Short mmCIF file of C-alpha atoms and ligand atoms in Angstrom, two decimals:
data_model
loop_
_atom_site.label_atom_id
_atom_site.label_comp_id
_atom_site.label_asym_id
_atom_site.label_seq_id
_atom_site.Cartn_x
_atom_site.Cartn_y
_atom_site.Cartn_z
CA UNK A 1 0.01 0.00 0.00
CA UNK A 2 2.42 2.65 -1.07
CA UNK A 3 0.58 4.29 -3.89
CA UNK A 4 -2.73 4.77 -2.17
CA UNK A 5 -4.08 5.53 1.27
CA UNK A 6 -6.05 3.17 3.43
CA UNK A 7 -9.26 4.98 2.68
CA UNK A 8 -9.09 5.43 -1.06
CA UNK A 9 -11.42 3.29 -3.06
CA UNK A 10 -8.32 1.49 -4.49
CA UNK A 11 -7.08 0.43 -1.07
CA UNK A 12 -10.56 -0.60 0.07
CA UNK A 13 -11.19 -2.77 -2.93
CA UNK A 14 -7.77 -4.49 -2.74
CA UNK A 15 -8.34 -5.15 1.01
CA UNK A 16 -11.80 -6.54 0.31
CA UNK A 17 -10.53 -8.92 -2.36
CA UNK A 18 -7.57 -9.88 -0.16
CA UNK A 19 -10.07 -10.90 2.60
CA UNK A 20 -12.01 -13.10 0.21
CA UNK A 21 -9.02 -14.73 -1.55
CA UNK A 22 -6.57 -14.81 1.40
CA UNK A 23 -5.99 -18.58 0.98
CA UNK A 24 -5.73 -18.72 -2.80
CA UNK A 25 -2.31 -19.21 -4.40
CA UNK A 26 -1.25 -16.18 -6.48
CA UNK A 27 -1.65 -15.19 -9.18
CA UNK A 28 -5.42 -15.95 -9.03
CA UNK A 29 -6.84 -16.29 -12.54
CA UNK A 30 -10.24 -14.87 -13.42
CA UNK A 31 -11.82 -18.30 -14.03
CA UNK A 32 -10.50 -21.82 -14.50
CA UNK A 33 -12.45 -24.95 -15.31
CA UNK A 34 -12.93 -27.85 -12.97
CA UNK A 35 -12.36 -31.09 -14.82
CA UNK A 36 -12.81 -33.71 -12.10
CA UNK A 37 -15.51 -36.31 -11.70
CA UNK A 38 -16.27 -38.43 -14.74
CA UNK A 39 -14.69 -36.01 -17.28
CA UNK A 40 -11.54 -38.06 -17.84
CA UNK A 41 -13.40 -41.35 -17.92
CA UNK A 42 -15.90 -40.21 -20.62
CA UNK A 43 -13.21 -38.62 -22.77
CA UNK A 44 -11.09 -41.81 -22.52
CA UNK A 45 -14.11 -43.81 -23.56
CA UNK A 46 -14.25 -41.81 -26.84
CA UNK A 47 -10.57 -42.44 -27.51
CA UNK A 48 -10.78 -46.13 -26.66
CA UNK A 49 -13.85 -46.77 -28.83
CA UNK A 50 -12.71 -44.48 -31.67
CA UNK A 51 -15.87 -42.34 -31.50
CA UNK A 52 -14.11 -38.99 -31.29
CA UNK A 53 -15.67 -37.02 -34.13
CA UNK A 54 -18.98 -36.07 -35.59
CA UNK A 55 -21.05 -39.08 -34.54
CA UNK A 56 -21.31 -40.79 -31.19
CA UNK A 57 -23.48 -41.40 -28.21
CA UNK A 58 -22.18 -38.52 -26.06
CA UNK A 59 -23.60 -35.86 -28.43
CA UNK A 60 -27.11 -37.30 -28.05
CA UNK A 61 -26.68 -37.67 -24.33
CA UNK A 62 -25.32 -34.14 -23.91
CA UNK A 63 -28.24 -32.73 -25.86
CA UNK A 64 -30.70 -34.70 -23.73
CA UNK A 65 -28.98 -33.69 -20.47
CA UNK A 66 -29.07 -29.98 -21.44
CA UNK A 67 -32.71 -30.18 -22.51
CA UNK A 68 -33.62 -31.91 -19.22
CA UNK A 69 -31.70 -29.37 -17.13
CA UNK A 70 -32.97 -26.23 -18.84
CA UNK A 71 -36.50 -27.45 -19.47
CA UNK A 72 -36.21 -26.68 -23.21
CA UNK A 73 -37.95 -29.23 -25.43
CA UNK A 74 -34.86 -29.55 -27.58
CA UNK A 75 -31.15 -28.76 -27.39
CA UNK A 76 -28.96 -28.93 -30.54
CA UNK A 77 -25.23 -29.15 -29.84
CA UNK A 78 -22.83 -27.22 -32.06
CA UNK A 79 -19.15 -26.27 -32.24
CA UNK A 80 -19.40 -23.09 -30.20
CA UNK A 81 -21.76 -20.45 -28.85
CA UNK A 82 -21.12 -18.10 -31.71
CA UNK A 83 -22.22 -20.74 -34.26
CA UNK A 84 -25.28 -21.38 -32.08
CA UNK A 85 -26.12 -17.67 -32.26
CA UNK A 86 -25.67 -17.61 -36.02
CA UNK A 87 -28.14 -20.46 -36.42
CA UNK A 88 -30.54 -19.01 -33.82
CA UNK A 89 -30.79 -15.87 -35.85
CA UNK A 90 -31.64 -17.87 -38.99
CA UNK A 91 -34.26 -19.86 -36.98
CA UNK A 92 -35.84 -16.59 -35.87
CA UNK A 93 -36.20 -15.58 -39.56
CA UNK A 94 -33.42 -12.98 -39.82
CA UNK A 95 -32.70 -12.32 -43.50
CA UNK A 96 -29.83 -10.60 -45.34
CA UNK A 97 -30.16 -6.80 -45.08
CA UNK A 98 -32.29 -6.87 -41.89
CA UNK A 99 -31.35 -5.02 -38.74
CA UNK A 100 -31.20 -6.89 -35.44
CA UNK A 101 -31.49 -5.04 -32.11
CA UNK A 102 -28.66 -6.11 -29.81
CA UNK A 103 -26.90 -4.73 -26.73
CA UNK A 104 -23.78 -2.72 -27.25
CA UNK A 105 -22.61 -3.90 -23.82
CA UNK A 106 -21.87 -7.51 -24.77
CA UNK A 107 -19.16 -9.88 -25.87
CA UNK A 108 -18.24 -9.28 -29.51
CA UNK A 109 -19.70 -12.67 -30.60
CA UNK A 110 -23.30 -11.38 -30.19
CA UNK A 111 -22.67 -8.69 -32.81
CA UNK A 112 -20.48 -10.82 -34.99
CA UNK A 113 -23.12 -13.56 -35.31
CA UNK A 114 -25.57 -10.93 -36.67
CA UNK A 115 -22.96 -10.01 -39.31
CA UNK A 116 -22.52 -13.72 -40.21
CA UNK A 117 -26.29 -13.78 -40.91
CA UNK A 118 -25.66 -10.88 -43.38
CA UNK A 119 -27.73 -8.63 -41.11
CA UNK A 120 -26.77 -5.35 -39.39
CA UNK A 121 -26.52 -4.97 -35.63
CA UNK A 122 -28.61 -2.07 -34.27
CA UNK A 123 -27.27 -1.30 -30.81
CA UNK A 124 -29.43 -0.64 -27.79
CA UNK A 125 -28.55 0.79 -24.36
CA UNK A 126 -28.13 -1.16 -21.11
CA UNK A 127 -29.63 -0.62 -17.64
CA UNK A 128 -27.64 -0.72 -14.43
CA UNK A 129 -29.33 -3.33 -12.20
CA UNK A 130 -28.82 -6.31 -14.56
CA UNK A 131 -26.29 -4.87 -17.13
CA UNK A 132 -28.78 -6.18 -19.65
CA UNK A 133 -31.00 -4.44 -22.26
CA UNK A 134 -33.14 -1.52 -21.10
CA UNK A 135 -36.55 -2.52 -22.48
CA UNK A 136 -38.47 0.67 -21.43
CA UNK A 137 -35.85 2.86 -23.08
CA UNK A 138 -35.95 0.57 -26.11
CA UNK A 139 -39.70 0.87 -26.31
CA UNK A 140 -39.60 4.66 -26.33
CA UNK A 141 -36.83 4.53 -28.92
CA UNK A 142 -38.71 2.20 -31.28
CA UNK A 143 -41.82 4.34 -30.98
CA UNK A 144 -39.75 7.18 -32.33
CA UNK A 145 -37.59 5.57 -35.01
CA UNK A 146 -39.65 2.63 -36.29
CA UNK A 147 -43.03 1.92 -37.84
CA UNK A 148 -45.01 -1.07 -39.01
CA UNK A 149 -45.15 -1.37 -42.82
CA UNK A 150 -46.75 -4.28 -44.54
CA UNK A 151 -46.43 -6.59 -41.54
CA UNK A 152 -42.81 -5.67 -40.79
CA UNK A 153 -41.21 -3.38 -38.24
CA UNK A 154 -39.14 -0.89 -40.31
CA UNK A 155 -36.45 1.57 -39.29
CA UNK A 156 -37.74 4.83 -40.78
CA UNK A 157 -34.22 6.23 -41.22
CA UNK A 158 -32.71 3.27 -43.06
CA UNK A 159 -35.80 1.67 -44.57
CA UNK A 160 -34.57 -1.72 -43.38
CA UNK A 161 -36.64 -4.29 -41.50
CA UNK A 162 -35.96 -4.67 -37.81
CA UNK A 163 -36.17 -8.44 -37.64
CA UNK A 164 -35.44 -9.45 -34.01
CA UNK A 165 -34.12 -8.47 -30.58
CA UNK A 166 -31.17 -10.33 -29.04
CA UNK A 167 -30.84 -9.97 -25.28
CA UNK A 168 -27.81 -11.13 -23.33
CA UNK A 169 -27.63 -12.29 -19.69
CA UNK A 170 -24.39 -10.58 -18.58
CA UNK A 171 -22.06 -12.59 -16.33
CA UNK A 172 -24.99 -14.89 -15.41
CA UNK A 173 -27.43 -12.20 -14.16
CA UNK A 174 -30.75 -12.50 -16.07
CA UNK A 175 -31.88 -9.34 -17.84
CA UNK A 176 -35.48 -8.33 -17.31
CA UNK A 177 -37.15 -11.10 -19.39
CA UNK A 178 -40.82 -10.18 -18.76
CA UNK A 179 -40.13 -6.60 -19.94
CA UNK A 180 -38.28 -7.83 -23.02
CA UNK A 181 -41.10 -10.28 -23.80
CA UNK A 182 -43.71 -7.47 -23.57
CA UNK A 183 -41.54 -5.26 -25.82
CA UNK A 184 -41.15 -7.98 -28.46
CA UNK A 185 -44.88 -8.76 -28.32
CA UNK A 186 -45.78 -5.09 -28.77
CA UNK A 187 -43.55 -4.65 -31.80
CA UNK A 188 -44.17 -8.19 -33.09
CA UNK A 189 -40.52 -9.25 -33.33
CA UNK A 190 -38.94 -12.48 -32.00
CA UNK A 191 -36.77 -12.44 -28.85
CA UNK A 192 -33.49 -14.33 -29.05
CA UNK A 193 -31.60 -15.04 -25.78
CA UNK A 194 -27.82 -15.03 -25.76
CA UNK A 195 -27.59 -17.12 -22.61
CA UNK A 196 -23.96 -17.99 -23.35
CA UNK A 197 -22.96 -17.02 -19.79
CA UNK A 198 -26.05 -18.10 -17.87
CA UNK A 199 -26.19 -21.87 -17.66
CA UNK A 200 -27.65 -22.39 -14.13
CA UNK A 201 -29.40 -18.99 -14.00
CA UNK A 202 -33.16 -18.90 -13.57
CA UNK A 203 -36.06 -16.42 -13.48
CA UNK A 204 -38.40 -17.93 -10.91
CA UNK A 205 -37.92 -21.61 -11.62
CA UNK A 206 -37.56 -21.23 -15.38
CA UNK A 207 -34.11 -21.41 -16.98
CA UNK A 208 -32.64 -18.50 -18.97
CA UNK A 209 -32.55 -19.21 -22.69
CA UNK A 210 -36.03 -20.74 -22.68
CA UNK A 211 -38.10 -17.47 -22.66
CA UNK A 212 -37.39 -16.29 -26.16
CA UNK A 213 -38.26 -17.90 -29.45
CA UNK A 214 -34.78 -19.41 -29.38
CA UNK A 215 -31.87 -19.27 -26.99
CA UNK A 216 -28.20 -20.36 -26.93
CA UNK A 217 -25.61 -21.51 -24.37
CA UNK A 218 -21.78 -21.52 -24.69
CA UNK A 219 -19.36 -24.17 -23.38
CA UNK A 220 -16.20 -22.24 -24.11
CA UNK A 221 -13.22 -22.90 -21.82
CA UNK A 222 -14.06 -20.01 -19.47
CA UNK A 223 -17.72 -20.71 -19.13
CA UNK A 224 -19.28 -22.43 -16.05
CA UNK A 225 -19.47 -25.79 -17.92
CA UNK A 226 -16.98 -26.30 -20.74
CA UNK A 227 -16.74 -28.82 -23.55
CA UNK A 228 -13.36 -27.41 -24.58
CA UNK A 229 -15.39 -25.44 -27.13
CA UNK A 230 -19.08 -25.84 -27.81
CA UNK A 231 -22.56 -24.40 -27.76
CA UNK A 232 -26.23 -25.43 -27.86
CA UNK A 233 -29.31 -24.00 -29.39
CA UNK A 234 -32.41 -24.19 -27.17
CA UNK A 235 -35.93 -24.31 -28.63
CA UNK A 236 -39.39 -25.66 -27.86
CA UNK A 237 -40.16 -26.05 -31.54
CA UNK A 238 -39.42 -29.62 -32.73
CA UNK A 239 -39.42 -28.69 -36.40
CA UNK A 240 -37.05 -25.79 -35.83
CA UNK A 241 -34.77 -28.09 -33.83
CA UNK A 242 -34.77 -30.68 -36.66
CA UNK A 243 -33.93 -27.94 -39.14
CA UNK A 244 -31.14 -26.63 -36.90
CA UNK A 245 -29.66 -30.16 -36.70
CA UNK A 246 -29.94 -30.47 -40.44
CA UNK A 247 -28.22 -27.25 -41.46
CA UNK A 248 -25.52 -27.60 -38.75
CA UNK A 249 -24.60 -31.01 -40.29
CA UNK A 250 -24.02 -29.73 -43.86
CA UNK A 251 -27.75 -30.17 -44.71
CA UNK A 252 -27.04 -33.76 -45.59
CA UNK A 253 -30.06 -36.03 -46.16
CA UNK A 254 -29.85 -39.25 -44.21
CA UNK A 255 -28.69 -41.98 -46.63
CA UNK A 256 -26.49 -45.04 -46.44
CA UNK A 257 -23.95 -43.73 -48.97
CA UNK A 258 -25.20 -40.79 -51.07
CA UNK A 259 -24.07 -37.20 -50.59
CA UNK A 260 -27.45 -35.51 -50.87
CA UNK A 261 -27.37 -31.97 -49.60
CA UNK A 262 -30.59 -29.97 -50.06
CA UNK A 263 -29.51 -26.47 -49.03
CA UNK A 264 -26.44 -24.54 -47.98
CA UNK A 265 -25.56 -26.00 -44.61
CA UNK A 266 -22.75 -25.50 -42.11
CA UNK A 267 -20.22 -27.82 -40.59
CA UNK A 268 -21.19 -26.75 -37.05
CA UNK A 269 -21.86 -30.01 -35.25
CA UNK A 270 -20.21 -30.68 -31.86
CA UNK A 271 -17.67 -33.55 -31.92
CA UNK A 272 -18.35 -36.53 -29.61
CA UNK A 273 -15.04 -35.89 -27.78
CA UNK A 274 -16.28 -32.46 -26.72
CA UNK A 275 -19.73 -33.75 -25.77
CA UNK A 276 -18.09 -36.43 -23.58
CA UNK A 277 -16.31 -33.73 -21.62
CA UNK A 278 -19.63 -31.85 -21.35
CA UNK A 279 -21.44 -34.86 -19.97
CA UNK A 280 -18.79 -35.20 -17.29
CA UNK A 281 -18.92 -31.45 -16.52
CA UNK A 282 -22.71 -31.41 -16.21
CA UNK A 283 -22.49 -33.96 -13.39
CA UNK A 284 -20.50 -31.30 -11.47
CA UNK A 285 -22.81 -28.35 -12.32
CA UNK A 286 -24.87 -28.33 -9.05
CA UNK A 287 -21.76 -28.40 -6.90
CA UNK A 288 -20.06 -25.70 -8.99
CA UNK A 289 -23.18 -23.51 -8.70
CA UNK A 290 -23.23 -23.97 -4.93
CA UNK A 291 -19.54 -23.15 -4.61
CA UNK A 292 -19.80 -20.07 -6.83
CA UNK A 293 -22.74 -18.79 -4.80
CA UNK A 294 -20.76 -19.29 -1.59
CA UNK A 295 -17.87 -17.34 -3.16
CA UNK A 296 -20.24 -14.54 -4.24
CA UNK A 297 -21.58 -14.40 -0.64
CA UNK A 298 -18.04 -13.92 0.64
CA UNK A 299 -17.39 -11.14 -1.85
CA UNK A 300 -20.72 -9.54 -0.82
CA UNK A 301 -19.74 -9.59 2.86
CA UNK A 302 -16.27 -8.24 2.14
CA UNK A 303 -17.62 -5.35 0.04
CA UNK A 304 -20.35 -4.47 2.52
CA UNK A 305 -20.03 -0.91 3.80
CA UNK A 306 -17.26 -0.20 1.30
CA UNK A 307 -17.32 3.40 0.09
CA UNK A 308 -17.33 3.88 -3.68
CA UNK A 309 -17.68 0.31 -5.03
CA UNK A 310 -20.09 -2.56 -4.70
CA UNK A 311 -20.84 -6.05 -5.96
CA UNK A 312 -23.61 -6.32 -8.57
CA UNK A 313 -26.36 -8.41 -6.95
CA UNK A 314 -28.50 -10.99 -8.76
CA UNK A 315 -31.67 -9.17 -9.88
CA UNK A 316 -34.85 -9.59 -7.76
CA UNK A 317 -36.84 -12.68 -8.59
CA UNK A 318 -33.88 -14.41 -10.24
CA UNK A 319 -31.22 -16.91 -9.37
CA UNK A 320 -27.89 -16.04 -10.98
CA UNK A 321 -25.12 -18.58 -11.55
CA UNK A 322 -22.67 -15.87 -10.51
CA UNK A 323 -20.46 -16.96 -13.39
CA UNK A 324 -18.25 -13.91 -12.90
CA UNK A 325 -18.67 -12.06 -9.63
CA UNK A 326 -18.75 -8.45 -10.79
CA UNK A 327 -18.06 -5.21 -8.98
CA UNK A 328 -18.94 -1.67 -10.05
CA UNK A 329 -17.34 1.60 -9.02
CA UNK A 330 -19.50 4.67 -8.19
CA UNK A 331 -19.66 7.26 -10.95
CA UNK A 332 -17.35 9.53 -8.94
CA UNK A 333 -14.64 6.82 -9.06
CA UNK A 334 -14.98 5.91 -12.82
CA UNK A 335 -11.71 7.58 -13.67
CA UNK A 336 -9.87 5.28 -11.22
CA UNK A 337 -10.96 2.02 -12.76
CA UNK A 338 -7.63 1.30 -14.37
CA UNK A 339 -5.80 2.15 -11.16
CA UNK A 340 -8.10 -0.22 -9.25
CA UNK A 341 -7.35 -2.96 -11.76
CA UNK A 342 -3.63 -2.20 -11.71
CA UNK A 343 -3.52 -2.46 -7.94
CA UNK A 344 -5.47 -5.75 -7.99
CA UNK A 345 -3.13 -7.19 -10.62
CA UNK A 346 -0.11 -6.04 -8.53
CA UNK A 347 -1.56 -8.08 -5.66
CA UNK A 348 -1.94 -11.14 -7.90
CA UNK A 349 -5.68 -10.89 -8.68
CA UNK A 350 -6.10 -11.20 -12.46
CA UNK A 351 -9.27 -9.15 -12.77
CA UNK A 352 -10.68 -8.02 -16.18
CA UNK A 353 -12.73 -4.96 -17.21
CA UNK A 354 -16.12 -5.38 -18.89
CA UNK A 355 -16.00 -5.43 -22.72
CA UNK A 356 -15.57 -2.31 -24.78
CA UNK A 357 -19.01 -1.40 -26.07
CA UNK A 358 -19.71 -2.69 -29.57
CA UNK A 359 -20.52 0.77 -30.95
CA UNK A 360 -16.95 1.86 -30.18
CA UNK A 361 -15.27 -0.98 -32.16
CA UNK A 362 -13.95 0.00 -35.59
CA UNK A 363 -16.10 -2.47 -37.53
CA UNK A 364 -19.36 -1.51 -35.73
CA UNK A 365 -18.83 2.22 -35.24
CA UNK A 366 -21.18 3.17 -38.04
CA UNK A 367 -24.05 0.83 -37.19
CA UNK A 368 -27.38 2.31 -36.16
CA UNK A 369 -27.78 2.85 -32.38
CA UNK A 370 -29.61 4.72 -29.74
CA UNK A 371 -28.25 6.98 -27.07
CA UNK A 372 -25.55 5.00 -25.15
CA UNK A 373 -25.28 6.97 -21.89
CA UNK A 374 -25.68 4.00 -19.53
CA UNK A 375 -23.60 1.63 -21.65
CA UNK A 376 -20.72 4.07 -21.68
CA UNK A 377 -21.08 4.71 -17.93
CA UNK A 378 -21.12 1.00 -17.11
CA UNK A 379 -18.27 0.23 -19.47
CA UNK A 380 -16.06 2.62 -17.55
CA UNK A 381 -16.87 1.25 -14.10
CA UNK A 382 -17.40 -2.54 -14.21
CA UNK A 383 -14.71 -5.11 -13.18
CA UNK A 384 -14.95 -8.90 -13.11
CA UNK A 385 -13.37 -10.50 -10.01
CA UNK A 386 -11.66 -13.95 -9.80
CA UNK A 387 -14.63 -16.39 -9.79
CA UNK A 388 -13.40 -19.97 -10.16
CA UNK A 389 -15.67 -22.46 -8.34
CA UNK A 390 -12.71 -23.94 -6.39
CA UNK A 391 -12.02 -20.61 -4.68
C1 PLP B 401 -18.85 -16.78 -24.68
C2 PLP B 401 -19.90 -15.93 -25.28
C3 PLP B 401 -20.41 -16.15 -26.59
C4 PLP B 401 -19.72 -17.06 -27.59
O1 PLP B 401 -19.53 -18.31 -27.22
P1 PLP B 401 -18.33 -19.13 -27.86
O2 PLP B 401 -18.65 -20.49 -27.44
O3 PLP B 401 -17.05 -18.58 -27.25
O4 PLP B 401 -18.36 -18.95 -29.35
C5 PLP B 401 -21.46 -15.40 -27.09
N1 PLP B 401 -22.00 -14.43 -26.29
C6 PLP B 401 -21.56 -14.19 -25.05
C7 PLP B 401 -22.22 -13.10 -24.27
C8 PLP B 401 -20.51 -14.88 -24.49
O5 PLP B 401 -20.03 -14.61 -23.27
#
C-alpha cells in the first residue's frame, strides 16, 4: 500500500478482495475450469472406442442432459456459442439486409453472429441493475424511429426491416425477461436469448434461454461448464430443432452412402469428444453452482459498507449462476478504474474490465444505435473478479 491511502477506493477494494481470496495461491486467474468427476473417464471412452468425431453417443446424451436441465424441449449441440447464435438468428427468420437489435454492452460474438447472418446490428442501451438491455428505453426509442409497414417493423431512417431483438444475460445475471417479452410482443418481433454465460441462471424456476423464441448457451473454456469449445441451441419447436440439426450437419439427407445436400448447410456439429467432456462437466454443475454462490456471498460480505464500490447483486426474482462475480465503481470513481485494476493485478488478482461497447469498435462504429449513456457509464466502471468455483 504505497501508492494509495487506506481509505481510497483503491485500497478498500484491494483489501476486500484480499479478505475473500486470502488462501488462494497467487496469481489468481479470473476463471479456470474444474475437470474432475467423470470427465476423464468419458473422454477416454471416446478415445478407446474411436468415437471421437462427428457421430457418437455422447452428443445425443449431452443434448438430452441440457434439455432436461434447462426445461427446453430440444437442445442442438454445435461447435461453439457463436455458431449457435448464427443459427438461432436464422431460426428466428433474420434475413440478409435486416437489422437486429442487440446490446452494445456484450461480448463481440453477439454482434459478429448478426454479421454472419448478413444482417446489421442495431445497438441498444443497457440498464444498471442487470447490465442487460433496457426495455423501457428501447420501447420509447422504437416508438420514435420505427413503424410497421406491410407486416414488418421498419427503421424509418434506413428503410430496413428490424427483424429481431437479441438480449444477453451478462455474467450470469438474467436481464428483465418479462419486460423484453412485452416489448417484443408489442412490436411483433422475436426475442433471441444469448444465454452463453447463464447456464444455471433462472427467473423464478424457469431457466434462462427458454423465454425467447430461441436461446443459446456456450461451453467455451471459461464458461461455467466447458466442452473445450461448444454451444447449444435451445428451442421448444421440434421442427425448428430438426432444421437446426440439419443445417448444422451440412444439410445432408440421411442416406447409407449418397451425398445428398438440399440447401447450404454449415459444418457446425459438436464432436463426440467435446460432448463427452460436457457430460462429465454437467454432473459437477450443481456443486459448481453452490460453490460459486458461496464465493459470491463472501465477496458480498467483504464489500459491505465499502465506500465507492459494490458487488452487482443478482436481480430480484432471479437466481444467478454468478459466473463472474462483478463489482462496479460509483460514478465519482470511474476515472480510477484502471488504477483499481492495476492495484489488484499487482496483488496477484487477475481481474478483467467489462467489454468495450460494440458501438466503439472500428467495424461496428457506423451501425445504427440509440443513445448510449448508460452503456458508456457501465463500461467505464465494471470489473470482473476472480470467480473460479474452487475458490
Ligand atoms: C462466450 C460468449 C459467446 C460465444 O460463445 P463461444 O462459445 O465462445 O463462441 C457469445 N456471447 C456471449 C455473451 C459470451 O459470453
